[in-house]
Amino acid sequence: MLLRSAIVCALIVTAPIAQAQSEDRDSFEEGLDLFSEGARRLMEELAGELGPLLLQLEILMDEITAYQAPEILENGDIIIRRKPDVPPQLPDRPGAEEDAPIDL
């Protein structure tokens, strides 16, 4: 009888604790979901802003690989030669067609 009473008392005392732990766990999981959603939105925004910059960086890296390492002459001049196996680059300027001579 004493054992049965002890068990009943233990269940009565631990029931609110188990419920509080369950509520804490639900609250923690909800907070974790909110945190992950915020992190996802932040990464999407960063990707949207950095996308064009990364594209420009990729273009710049392609342009840099078309040249040899800089060479410093005795007089202090610096020469940067274009690699011989790279085709010449045409200027990508808006209005470049306007500079072309006009045949009359």
Coordinates of C-alpha atoms in Angstrom, one line a residue:
M1 CA 0.0 0.0 0.0
L2 CA 2.8 2.4 0.9
L3 CA 4.6 1.5 -2.4
R4 CA 1.4 2.2 -4.3
S5 CA 1.0 5.6 -2.7
A6 CA 4.6 6.5 -3.4
I7 CA 4.1 5.6 -7.1
V8 CA 0.9 7.7 -7.3
C9 CA 2.6 10.6 -5.6
A10 CA 5.6 10.3 -8.0
L11 CA 3.3 10.3 -11.0
I12 CA 1.4 13.3 -9.7
V13 CA 4.6 15.3 -9.1
T14 CA 6.3 14.3 -12.3
A15 CA 3.2 14.9 -14.6
P16 CA 3.5 18.7 -14.6
I17 CA 7.3 18.4 -15.1
A18 CA 6.9 16.2 -18.1
Q19 CA 4.2 18.5 -19.5
A20 CA 6.5 21.5 -19.0
Q21 CA 9.4 19.7 -20.7
S22 CA 7.1 18.9 -23.6
E23 CA 6.0 22.5 -23.8
D24 CA 9.7 23.6 -23.6
R25 CA 10.5 21.2 -26.4
D26 CA 7.7 22.5 -28.6
S27 CA 8.8 26.1 -27.9
F28 CA 12.4 25.2 -28.7
E29 CA 11.4 23.5 -32.0
E30 CA 9.2 26.4 -32.9
G31 CA 12.1 28.8 -32.2
L32 CA 14.4 26.6 -34.2
D33 CA 12.0 26.6 -37.1
L34 CA 11.8 30.5 -37.0
F35 CA 15.6 30.7 -36.8
S36 CA 16.0 28.4 -39.8
E37 CA 13.4 30.3 -41.8
G38 CA 15.2 33.6 -41.0
A39 CA 18.5 32.2 -42.0
R40 CA 17.0 30.9 -45.3
R41 CA 15.6 34.3 -46.1
L42 CA 18.9 36.0 -45.3
M43 CA 20.8 33.6 -47.6
E44 CA 18.3 34.1 -50.4
E45 CA 18.7 37.9 -50.1
L46 CA 22.4 37.7 -50.0
A47 CA 22.4 35.4 -53.0
G48 CA 20.2 37.9 -54.9
E49 CA 22.5 40.8 -54.1
L50 CA 25.8 38.9 -54.5
G51 CA 24.8 37.1 -57.7
P52 CA 25.6 39.9 -60.1
L53 CA 28.9 40.7 -58.2
L54 CA 29.9 37.0 -58.5
L55 CA 29.2 37.1 -62.2
Q56 CA 31.4 40.2 -62.6
L57 CA 34.1 38.5 -60.6
E58 CA 33.9 35.4 -62.8
I59 CA 34.3 37.6 -65.9
L60 CA 37.2 39.5 -64.4
M61 CA 38.9 36.2 -63.5
D62 CA 38.5 35.1 -67.2
E63 CA 40.0 38.3 -68.3
I64 CA 43.0 38.1 -65.9
T65 CA 43.9 34.6 -67.1
A66 CA 44.4 36.0 -70.7
Y67 CA 47.5 37.8 -69.5
Q68 CA 51.0 36.7 -68.4
A69 CA 52.5 37.7 -65.1
P70 CA 53.7 41.3 -64.9
E71 CA 57.3 42.0 -65.8
I72 CA 59.2 44.9 -64.2
L73 CA 62.0 46.4 -66.3
E74 CA 65.2 48.0 -65.0
N75 CA 63.8 51.5 -65.6
G76 CA 60.8 50.7 -63.5
D77 CA 58.3 50.2 -66.3
I78 CA 55.8 47.4 -65.8
I79 CA 54.8 45.3 -68.8
I80 CA 51.8 43.0 -68.8
R81 CA 51.7 40.9 -71.9
R82 CA 48.7 39.2 -73.4
K83 CA 49.2 35.5 -73.8
P84 CA 49.8 34.6 -77.4
D85 CA 47.2 31.8 -77.6
V86 CA 44.3 34.1 -76.5
P87 CA 42.3 35.7 -79.3
P88 CA 42.1 39.5 -79.3
Q89 CA 39.2 40.9 -77.3
L90 CA 36.8 43.3 -79.0
P91 CA 35.6 46.2 -76.9
D92 CA 32.2 45.8 -75.4
R93 CA 31.3 49.4 -75.2
P94 CA 27.9 50.8 -75.7
G95 CA 27.9 53.0 -78.7
A96 CA 31.0 51.5 -80.2
E97 CA 29.2 51.3 -83.6
E98 CA 28.8 55.1 -83.5
D99 CA 32.6 55.5 -83.6
A100 CA 32.8 53.6 -86.9
P101 CA 33.5 55.6 -90.0
I102 CA 30.5 56.4 -92.2
D103 CA 30.7 55.6 -95.9
L104 CA 29.1 58.4 -98.0

